[in-house]
PDB file of C-alpha atoms in Angstrom:
ATOM      1  CA  ALA B  12      -1.537  -8.378 -17.899  1.00  0.00           C
ATOM      2  CA  GLN B  13       0.282  -8.071 -14.643  1.00  0.00           C
ATOM      3  CA  SER B  14      -1.722  -8.386 -11.457  1.00  0.00           C
ATOM      4  CA  VAL B  15      -1.993  -9.893  -8.019  1.00  0.00           C
ATOM      5  CA  THR B  16      -4.849 -12.025  -6.634  1.00  0.00           C
ATOM      6  CA  GLN B  17      -5.520 -12.752  -3.006  1.00  0.00           C
ATOM      7  CA  LEU B  18      -7.624 -15.872  -3.032  1.00  0.00           C
ATOM      8  CA  ASP B  19      -9.467 -15.386   0.264  1.00  0.00           C
ATOM      9  CA  SER B  20     -11.196 -12.206   1.383  1.00  0.00           C
ATOM     10  CA  HIS B  21     -11.518 -13.562   4.954  1.00  0.00           C
ATOM     11  CA  VAL B  22      -9.585 -16.211   6.865  1.00  0.00           C
ATOM     12  CA  SER B  23     -10.561 -17.324  10.366  1.00  0.00           C
ATOM     13  CA  VAL B  24      -8.244 -19.368  12.614  1.00  0.00           C
ATOM     14  CA  SER B  25      -8.053 -20.285  16.263  1.00  0.00           C
ATOM     15  CA  GLU B  26      -5.301 -18.848  18.391  1.00  0.00           C
ATOM     16  CA  GLY B  27      -2.274 -21.132  18.332  1.00  0.00           C
ATOM     17  CA  THR B  28      -3.097 -22.738  14.980  1.00  0.00           C
ATOM     18  CA  PRO B  29      -1.271 -22.136  11.680  1.00  0.00           C
ATOM     19  CA  VAL B  30      -2.054 -19.252   9.371  1.00  0.00           C
ATOM     20  CA  LEU B  31      -2.073 -19.449   5.562  1.00  0.00           C
ATOM     21  CA  LEU B  32      -2.909 -16.408   3.449  1.00  0.00           C
ATOM     22  CA  ARG B  33      -2.776 -17.102  -0.272  1.00  0.00           C
ATOM     23  CA  CYS B  34      -1.480 -14.850  -3.018  1.00  0.00           C
ATOM     24  CA  ASN B  35      -0.995 -15.499  -6.722  1.00  0.00           C
ATOM     25  CA  TYR B  36       0.575 -13.072  -9.127  1.00  0.00           C
ATOM     26  CA  SER B  37       0.776 -12.589 -12.844  1.00  0.00           C
ATOM     27  CA  SER B  38       3.872 -10.970 -14.272  1.00  0.00           C
ATOM     28  CA  SER B  39       5.822 -11.133 -17.502  1.00  0.00           C
ATOM     29  CA  TYR B  40       9.105 -10.812 -15.661  1.00  0.00           C
ATOM     30  CA  SER B  41      10.498 -11.884 -12.314  1.00  0.00           C
ATOM     31  CA  PRO B  42       8.719  -9.573  -9.904  1.00  0.00           C
ATOM     32  CA  SER B  43       9.391  -8.147  -6.510  1.00  0.00           C
ATOM     33  CA  LEU B  44       6.728  -9.161  -4.032  1.00  0.00           C
ATOM     34  CA  PHE B  45       5.708  -7.807  -0.658  1.00  0.00           C
ATOM     35  CA  TRP B  46       3.293  -8.544   2.153  1.00  0.00           C
ATOM     36  CA  TYR B  47       1.907  -5.674   4.213  1.00  0.00           C
ATOM     37  CA  VAL B  48      -0.284  -5.721   7.318  1.00  0.00           C
ATOM     38  CA  GLN B  49      -2.853  -3.081   8.242  1.00  0.00           C
ATOM     39  CA  HIS B  50      -4.514  -2.779  11.625  1.00  0.00           C
ATOM     40  CA  PRO B  51      -7.818  -0.850  11.831  1.00  0.00           C
ATOM     41  CA  ASN B  52      -7.510   2.817  10.957  1.00  0.00           C
ATOM     42  CA  LYS B  53      -3.751   2.531  10.614  1.00  0.00           C
ATOM     43  CA  GLY B  54      -1.251   2.724   7.805  1.00  0.00           C
ATOM     44  CA  LEU B  55       0.377  -0.283   6.187  1.00  0.00           C
ATOM     45  CA  GLN B  56       3.401  -1.951   7.725  1.00  0.00           C
ATOM     46  CA  LEU B  57       5.809  -4.069   5.726  1.00  0.00           C
ATOM     47  CA  LEU B  58       5.888  -7.704   6.886  1.00  0.00           C
ATOM     48  CA  LEU B  59       8.379  -9.073   4.386  1.00  0.00           C
ATOM     49  CA  LYS B  60       9.641  -8.743   0.829  1.00  0.00           C
ATOM     50  CA  TYR B  61      11.012 -10.940  -1.941  1.00  0.00           C
ATOM     51  CA  THR B  62      13.475  -9.387  -4.391  1.00  0.00           C
ATOM     52  CA  SER B  63      14.981 -12.419  -6.211  1.00  0.00           C
ATOM     53  CA  ALA B  64      17.261 -13.590  -3.421  1.00  0.00           C
ATOM     54  CA  ALA B  65      16.240 -16.564  -1.241  1.00  0.00           C
ATOM     55  CA  THR B  66      12.839 -17.955  -2.157  1.00  0.00           C
ATOM     56  CA  LEU B  67      11.860 -18.443   1.488  1.00  0.00           C
ATOM     57  CA  VAL B  68      11.556 -15.046   3.072  1.00  0.00           C
ATOM     58  CA  LYS B  69      11.298 -14.461   6.800  1.00  0.00           C
ATOM     59  CA  GLY B  70       9.547 -11.385   8.078  1.00  0.00           C
ATOM     60  CA  ILE B  71       8.537  -9.759  11.301  1.00  0.00           C
ATOM     61  CA  ASN B  72       6.296 -11.246  13.994  1.00  0.00           C
ATOM     62  CA  GLY B  73       7.058 -14.841  12.941  1.00  0.00           C
ATOM     63  CA  PHE B  74       5.602 -14.567   9.439  1.00  0.00           C
ATOM     64  CA  GLU B  75       7.264 -16.024   6.390  1.00  0.00           C
ATOM     65  CA  ALA B  76       6.463 -16.464   2.707  1.00  0.00           C
ATOM     66  CA  GLU B  77       7.751 -18.693  -0.059  1.00  0.00           C
ATOM     67  CA  PHE B  78       8.169 -17.545  -3.631  1.00  0.00           C
ATOM     68  CA  LYS B  79       7.211 -20.352  -6.025  1.00  0.00           C
ATOM     69  CA  LYS B  80       7.822 -19.322  -9.599  1.00  0.00           C
ATOM     70  CA  SER B  81       6.316 -22.496 -11.080  1.00  0.00           C
ATOM     71  CA  GLU B  82       3.060 -21.835  -9.232  1.00  0.00           C
ATOM     72  CA  THR B  83       3.273 -18.004  -9.478  1.00  0.00           C
ATOM     73  CA  SER B  84       2.492 -17.882  -5.778  1.00  0.00           C
ATOM     74  CA  PHE B  85       3.727 -16.019  -2.724  1.00  0.00           C
ATOM     75  CA  HIS B  86       1.682 -17.387   0.172  1.00  0.00           C
ATOM     76  CA  LEU B  87       2.095 -15.966   3.673  1.00  0.00           C
ATOM     77  CA  THR B  88       2.328 -18.360   6.619  1.00  0.00           C
ATOM     78  CA  LYS B  89       2.797 -18.361  10.360  1.00  0.00           C
ATOM     79  CA  PRO B  90       3.081 -21.519  12.496  1.00  0.00           C
ATOM     80  CA  SER B  91       0.970 -20.268  15.378  1.00  0.00           C
ATOM     81  CA  ALA B  92      -1.555 -17.430  15.284  1.00  0.00           C
ATOM     82  CA  HIS B  93      -1.712 -14.834  18.027  1.00  0.00           C
ATOM     83  CA  MET B  94      -4.662 -12.607  18.828  1.00  0.00           C
ATOM     84  CA  SER B  95      -2.602  -9.574  17.839  1.00  0.00           C
ATOM     85  CA  ASP B  96      -2.295 -10.966  14.292  1.00  0.00           C
ATOM     86  CA  ALA B  97      -5.927 -10.077  13.591  1.00  0.00           C
ATOM     87  CA  ALA B  98      -5.683  -7.482  10.829  1.00  0.00           C
ATOM     88  CA  GLU B  99      -5.916  -7.036   7.079  1.00  0.00           C
ATOM     89  CA  TYR B 100      -3.082  -8.332   4.935  1.00  0.00           C
ATOM     90  CA  PHE B 101      -2.144  -7.138   1.466  1.00  0.00           C
ATOM     91  CA  CYS B 102      -0.036  -8.903  -1.121  1.00  0.00           C
ATOM     92  CA  VAL B 103       1.745  -6.479  -3.440  1.00  0.00           C
ATOM     93  CA  VAL B 104       3.532  -7.024  -6.760  1.00  0.00           C
ATOM     94  CA  THR B 105       5.638  -4.610  -8.732  1.00  0.00           C
ATOM     95  CA  LEU B 106       4.678  -3.466 -12.203  1.00  0.00           C
ATOM     96  CA  TRP B 107       7.011  -1.745 -14.642  1.00  0.00           C
ATOM     97  CA  MET B 108       5.053   1.136 -16.139  1.00  0.00           C
ATOM     98  CA  ASP B 109       5.893   4.613 -17.464  1.00  0.00           C
ATOM     99  CA  SER B 110       9.623   4.148 -16.909  1.00  0.00           C
ATOM    100  CA  SER B 111       9.326   3.235 -13.275  1.00  0.00           C
ATOM    101  CA  TYR B 112       8.083   0.531 -10.983  1.00  0.00           C
ATOM    102  CA  LYS B 113       4.591   0.745  -9.535  1.00  0.00           C
ATOM    103  CA  LEU B 114       3.175  -1.200  -6.627  1.00  0.00           C
ATOM    104  CA  ILE B 115      -0.004  -3.129  -7.440  1.00  0.00           C
ATOM    105  CA  PHE B 116      -2.060  -4.166  -4.419  1.00  0.00           C
ATOM    106  CA  GLY B 117      -4.224  -7.219  -3.986  1.00  0.00           C
ATOM    107  CA  SER B 118      -7.710  -6.689  -2.600  1.00  0.00           C
ATOM    108  CA  GLY B 119      -6.674  -7.815   0.876  1.00  0.00           C
ATOM    109  CA  THR B 120      -7.393 -10.710   3.230  1.00  0.00           C
ATOM    110  CA  ARG B 121      -8.904 -10.056   6.625  1.00  0.00           C
ATOM    111  CA  LEU B 122      -7.513 -12.418   9.241  1.00  0.00           C
ATOM    112  CA  LEU B 123      -9.737 -13.204  12.214  1.00  0.00           C
ATOM    113  CA  VAL B 124      -8.203 -14.969  15.211  1.00  0.00           C
ATOM    114  CA  ARG B 125     -10.578 -16.788  17.574  1.00  0.00           C
ATOM    115  CA  PRO B 126      -9.640 -17.246  21.234  1.00  0.00           C
TER     116      PRO B 126
ATOM    117  CA  ASP A  23      13.213   9.213  13.894  1.00  0.00           C
ATOM    118  CA  GLY A  24      12.644   8.950  10.140  1.00  0.00           C
ATOM    119  CA  GLY A  25       9.137   8.477   8.930  1.00  0.00           C
ATOM    120  CA  ILE A  26       6.176   9.666   6.987  1.00  0.00           C
ATOM    121  CA  THR A  27       3.517  11.828   8.629  1.00  0.00           C
ATOM    122  CA  GLN A  28      -0.022  12.453   7.515  1.00  0.00           C
ATOM    123  CA  SER A  29      -2.306  15.076   8.969  1.00  0.00           C
ATOM    124  CA  PRO A  30      -4.959  15.446  10.090  1.00  0.00           C
ATOM    125  CA  LYS A  31      -5.959  11.952  11.195  1.00  0.00           C
ATOM    126  CA  TYR A  32      -9.656  12.749  10.748  1.00  0.00           C
ATOM    127  CA  LEU A  33     -11.127  15.366   8.433  1.00  0.00           C
ATOM    128  CA  PHE A  34     -14.677  16.435   7.751  1.00  0.00           C
ATOM    129  CA  ARG A  35     -15.732  18.220   4.607  1.00  0.00           C
ATOM    130  CA  LYS A  36     -18.935  19.913   3.637  1.00  0.00           C
ATOM    131  CA  GLU A  37     -20.422  19.369   0.240  1.00  0.00           C
ATOM    132  CA  GLY A  38     -18.756  21.584  -2.366  1.00  0.00           C
ATOM    133  CA  GLN A  39     -15.643  22.333  -0.341  1.00  0.00           C
ATOM    134  CA  ASN A  40     -12.049  21.671  -1.247  1.00  0.00           C
ATOM    135  CA  VAL A  41      -9.854  20.137   1.434  1.00  0.00           C
ATOM    136  CA  THR A  42      -6.127  19.478   1.537  1.00  0.00           C
ATOM    137  CA  LEU A  43      -4.488  16.474   3.147  1.00  0.00           C
ATOM    138  CA  SER A  44      -0.902  16.838   4.283  1.00  0.00           C
ATOM    139  CA  CYS A  45       1.897  14.308   3.770  1.00  0.00           C
ATOM    140  CA  GLU A  46       5.466  14.919   4.922  1.00  0.00           C
ATOM    141  CA  GLN A  47       8.430  12.538   4.920  1.00  0.00           C
ATOM    142  CA  ASN A  48      11.966  12.861   6.271  1.00  0.00           C
ATOM    143  CA  LEU A  49      13.272   9.636   4.751  1.00  0.00           C
ATOM    144  CA  ASN A  50      14.941  11.436   1.831  1.00  0.00           C
ATOM    145  CA  HIS A  51      12.785   9.413  -0.561  1.00  0.00           C
ATOM    146  CA  ASP A  52      12.358  10.659  -4.100  1.00  0.00           C
ATOM    147  CA  ALA A  53       9.034   8.978  -4.873  1.00  0.00           C
ATOM    148  CA  MET A  54       5.767   9.735  -3.126  1.00  0.00           C
ATOM    149  CA  TYR A  55       2.274   8.322  -3.646  1.00  0.00           C
ATOM    150  CA  TRP A  56      -1.340   8.887  -2.679  1.00  0.00           C
ATOM    151  CA  TYR A  57      -3.749   5.964  -2.372  1.00  0.00           C
ATOM    152  CA  ARG A  58      -7.429   5.769  -1.615  1.00  0.00           C
ATOM    153  CA  GLN A  59      -8.867   2.876   0.378  1.00  0.00           C
ATOM    154  CA  ASP A  60     -12.554   2.025   0.553  1.00  0.00           C
ATOM    155  CA  PRO A  61     -14.074  -0.627   2.868  1.00  0.00           C
ATOM    156  CA  GLY A  62     -13.341  -4.144   1.704  1.00  0.00           C
ATOM    157  CA  GLN A  63     -11.193  -2.963  -1.165  1.00  0.00           C
ATOM    158  CA  GLY A  64      -7.508  -2.767  -1.834  1.00  0.00           C
ATOM    159  CA  LEU A  65      -5.602   0.430  -2.389  1.00  0.00           C
ATOM    160  CA  ARG A  66      -6.132   2.463  -5.523  1.00  0.00           C
ATOM    161  CA  LEU A  67      -3.487   4.885  -6.764  1.00  0.00           C
ATOM    162  CA  ILE A  68      -4.566   8.513  -7.079  1.00  0.00           C
ATOM    163  CA  TYR A  69      -1.342  10.353  -7.954  1.00  0.00           C
ATOM    164  CA  TYR A  70       2.359   9.714  -7.695  1.00  0.00           C
ATOM    165  CA  SER A  71       5.500  11.787  -7.958  1.00  0.00           C
ATOM    166  CA  GLN A  72       8.977  10.529  -8.760  1.00  0.00           C
ATOM    167  CA  ILE A  73      10.773  13.831  -8.407  1.00  0.00           C
ATOM    168  CA  VAL A  74      10.209  17.385  -7.252  1.00  0.00           C
ATOM    169  CA  ASN A  75       7.994  19.490  -9.523  1.00  0.00           C
ATOM    170  CA  ASP A  76       6.752  16.433 -11.389  1.00  0.00           C
ATOM    171  CA  PHE A  77       3.794  14.127 -10.803  1.00  0.00           C
ATOM    172  CA  GLN A  78       1.582  11.733 -12.747  1.00  0.00           C
ATOM    173  CA  LYS A  79      -2.029  10.630 -12.541  1.00  0.00           C
ATOM    174  CA  GLY A  80      -2.797   7.244 -11.132  1.00  0.00           C
ATOM    175  CA  ASP A  81      -5.879   5.134 -11.740  1.00  0.00           C
ATOM    176  CA  ILE A  82      -8.429   7.422 -10.060  1.00  0.00           C
ATOM    177  CA  ALA A  83      -7.070  10.984 -10.360  1.00  0.00           C
ATOM    178  CA  GLU A  84     -10.347  12.677 -11.301  1.00  0.00           C
ATOM    179  CA  GLY A  85     -11.446  15.151  -8.643  1.00  0.00           C
ATOM    180  CA  TYR A  86      -8.025  15.307  -7.003  1.00  0.00           C
ATOM    181  CA  SER A  87      -4.980  17.522  -7.396  1.00  0.00           C
ATOM    182  CA  VAL A  88      -1.449  17.436  -5.988  1.00  0.00           C
ATOM    183  CA  SER A  89       1.730  19.478  -5.886  1.00  0.00           C
ATOM    184  CA  ARG A  90       5.357  18.562  -5.247  1.00  0.00           C
ATOM    185  CA  GLU A  91       7.232  21.780  -4.556  1.00  0.00           C
ATOM    186  CA  LYS A  92       9.549  20.171  -2.006  1.00  0.00           C
ATOM    187  CA  LYS A  93      11.031  16.717  -1.807  1.00  0.00           C
ATOM    188  CA  GLU A  94       9.608  16.224   1.670  1.00  0.00           C
ATOM    189  CA  SER A  95       6.024  17.218   0.952  1.00  0.00           C
ATOM    190  CA  PHE A  96       3.252  15.899  -1.295  1.00  0.00           C
ATOM    191  CA  PRO A  97      -0.120  17.417  -0.338  1.00  0.00           C
ATOM    192  CA  LEU A  98      -3.346  16.102  -1.839  1.00  0.00           C
ATOM    193  CA  THR A  99      -6.341  18.350  -2.485  1.00  0.00           C
ATOM    194  CA  VAL A 100      -9.739  16.743  -2.701  1.00  0.00           C
ATOM    195  CA  THR A 101     -11.785  19.093  -4.843  1.00  0.00           C
ATOM    196  CA  SER A 102     -15.518  19.600  -5.055  1.00  0.00           C
ATOM    197  CA  ALA A 103     -15.387  17.711  -8.355  1.00  0.00           C
ATOM    198  CA  GLN A 104     -14.764  14.474  -6.444  1.00  0.00           C
ATOM    199  CA  LYS A 105     -18.309  13.174  -6.048  1.00  0.00           C
ATOM    200  CA  ASN A 106     -17.624  10.471  -3.496  1.00  0.00           C
ATOM    201  CA  PRO A 107     -14.682  11.606  -1.376  1.00  0.00           C
ATOM    202  CA  THR A 108     -15.487   9.749   1.836  1.00  0.00           C
ATOM    203  CA  ALA A 109     -12.620   7.262   2.219  1.00  0.00           C
ATOM    204  CA  PHE A 110      -9.369   6.485   3.988  1.00  0.00           C
ATOM    205  CA  TYR A 111      -6.400   8.164   2.303  1.00  0.00           C
ATOM    206  CA  LEU A 112      -2.884   6.815   2.565  1.00  0.00           C
ATOM    207  CA  CYS A 113       0.330   8.524   1.599  1.00  0.00           C
ATOM    208  CA  ALA A 114       3.493   6.544   0.894  1.00  0.00           C
ATOM    209  CA  SER A 115       7.076   7.137  -0.146  1.00  0.00           C
ATOM    210  CA  SER A 116       9.910   5.063  -1.537  1.00  0.00           C
ATOM    211  CA  TRP A 117      13.335   5.365  -3.068  1.00  0.00           C
ATOM    212  CA  ASP A 118      13.278   6.421  -6.681  1.00  0.00           C
ATOM    213  CA  ASN A 119      12.479   3.281  -8.670  1.00  0.00           C
ATOM    214  CA  GLN A 120      13.376   4.670 -12.048  1.00  0.00           C
ATOM    215  CA  GLY A 121      15.716   2.215 -13.687  1.00  0.00           C
ATOM    216  CA  GLU A 122      16.427   0.315 -10.481  1.00  0.00           C
ATOM    217  CA  SER A 123      16.939  -3.419 -10.799  1.00  0.00           C
ATOM    218  CA  PHE A 124      15.028  -4.294  -7.667  1.00  0.00           C
ATOM    219  CA  PRO A 125      12.113  -2.106  -6.677  1.00  0.00           C
ATOM    220  CA  THR A 126      12.065  -1.181  -3.057  1.00  0.00           C
ATOM    221  CA  GLU A 127       9.136  -1.217  -0.716  1.00  0.00           C
ATOM    222  CA  ALA A 128       6.977   1.774   0.098  1.00  0.00           C
ATOM    223  CA  PHE A 129       6.665   3.263   3.556  1.00  0.00           C
ATOM    224  CA  PHE A 130       3.205   4.386   4.599  1.00  0.00           C
ATOM    225  CA  GLY A 131       1.794   7.107   6.783  1.00  0.00           C
ATOM    226  CA  GLN A 132      -0.960   6.414   9.299  1.00  0.00           C
ATOM    227  CA  GLY A 133      -3.686   7.669   7.024  1.00  0.00           C
ATOM    228  CA  THR A 134      -6.355  10.371   6.985  1.00  0.00           C
ATOM    229  CA  ARG A 135     -10.011   9.457   7.212  1.00  0.00           C
ATOM    230  CA  LEU A 136     -12.073  11.942   5.238  1.00  0.00           C
ATOM    231  CA  THR A 137     -15.822  12.165   5.754  1.00  0.00           C
ATOM    232  CA  VAL A 138     -18.291  14.324   3.891  1.00  0.00           C
ATOM    233  CA  VAL A 139     -20.929  15.833   6.161  1.00  0.00           C
TER     234      VAL A 139
END
């Protein structure tokens, strides 16, 4: 089975401290992986993507993620949280099905940033 | 500016009514998708279309219908058969991923919040 698991439904950090949002995937082939961010009542915005190039991927707003094939992980990090980072984050993996790729979403992690 | 537009932003439906949610994109993308999002849950795929005049059911298609008469447009109708339609609906588009080596990301609209009154 091919799937994606976000290990924490909620993460709370203080402003200025590091952020770690965890994502593990299951895939029978080398996948493409994405992180999206969603602010309340908004659509999803792409933060970064991994498509088999460099394993350390840099995204927007200071976020980055590292693809670790041995651990089947794609954790999202940021050195210093900002209040504006408070949002819901989705890890997404591709799935080959019915002659095309489909995006499979994790259940999301809500990031809370304390002043 | 290129993008994907959903309308309306908020929609209210009476019991037993059909309503149609609009989704338009000017990104020249072949593939379009409809997702449903419920509180505390991820996105679930309702329908998707890889090409004009063709579409496939996703994981939760019951009670919904779509059409794809133009490349730019992929409207979703929530029918009276959908027993629990209150949710946040997101439309997305991407390049055609059929046979591509590296799937590309999807671009999302701002969503439509549907409430049954």
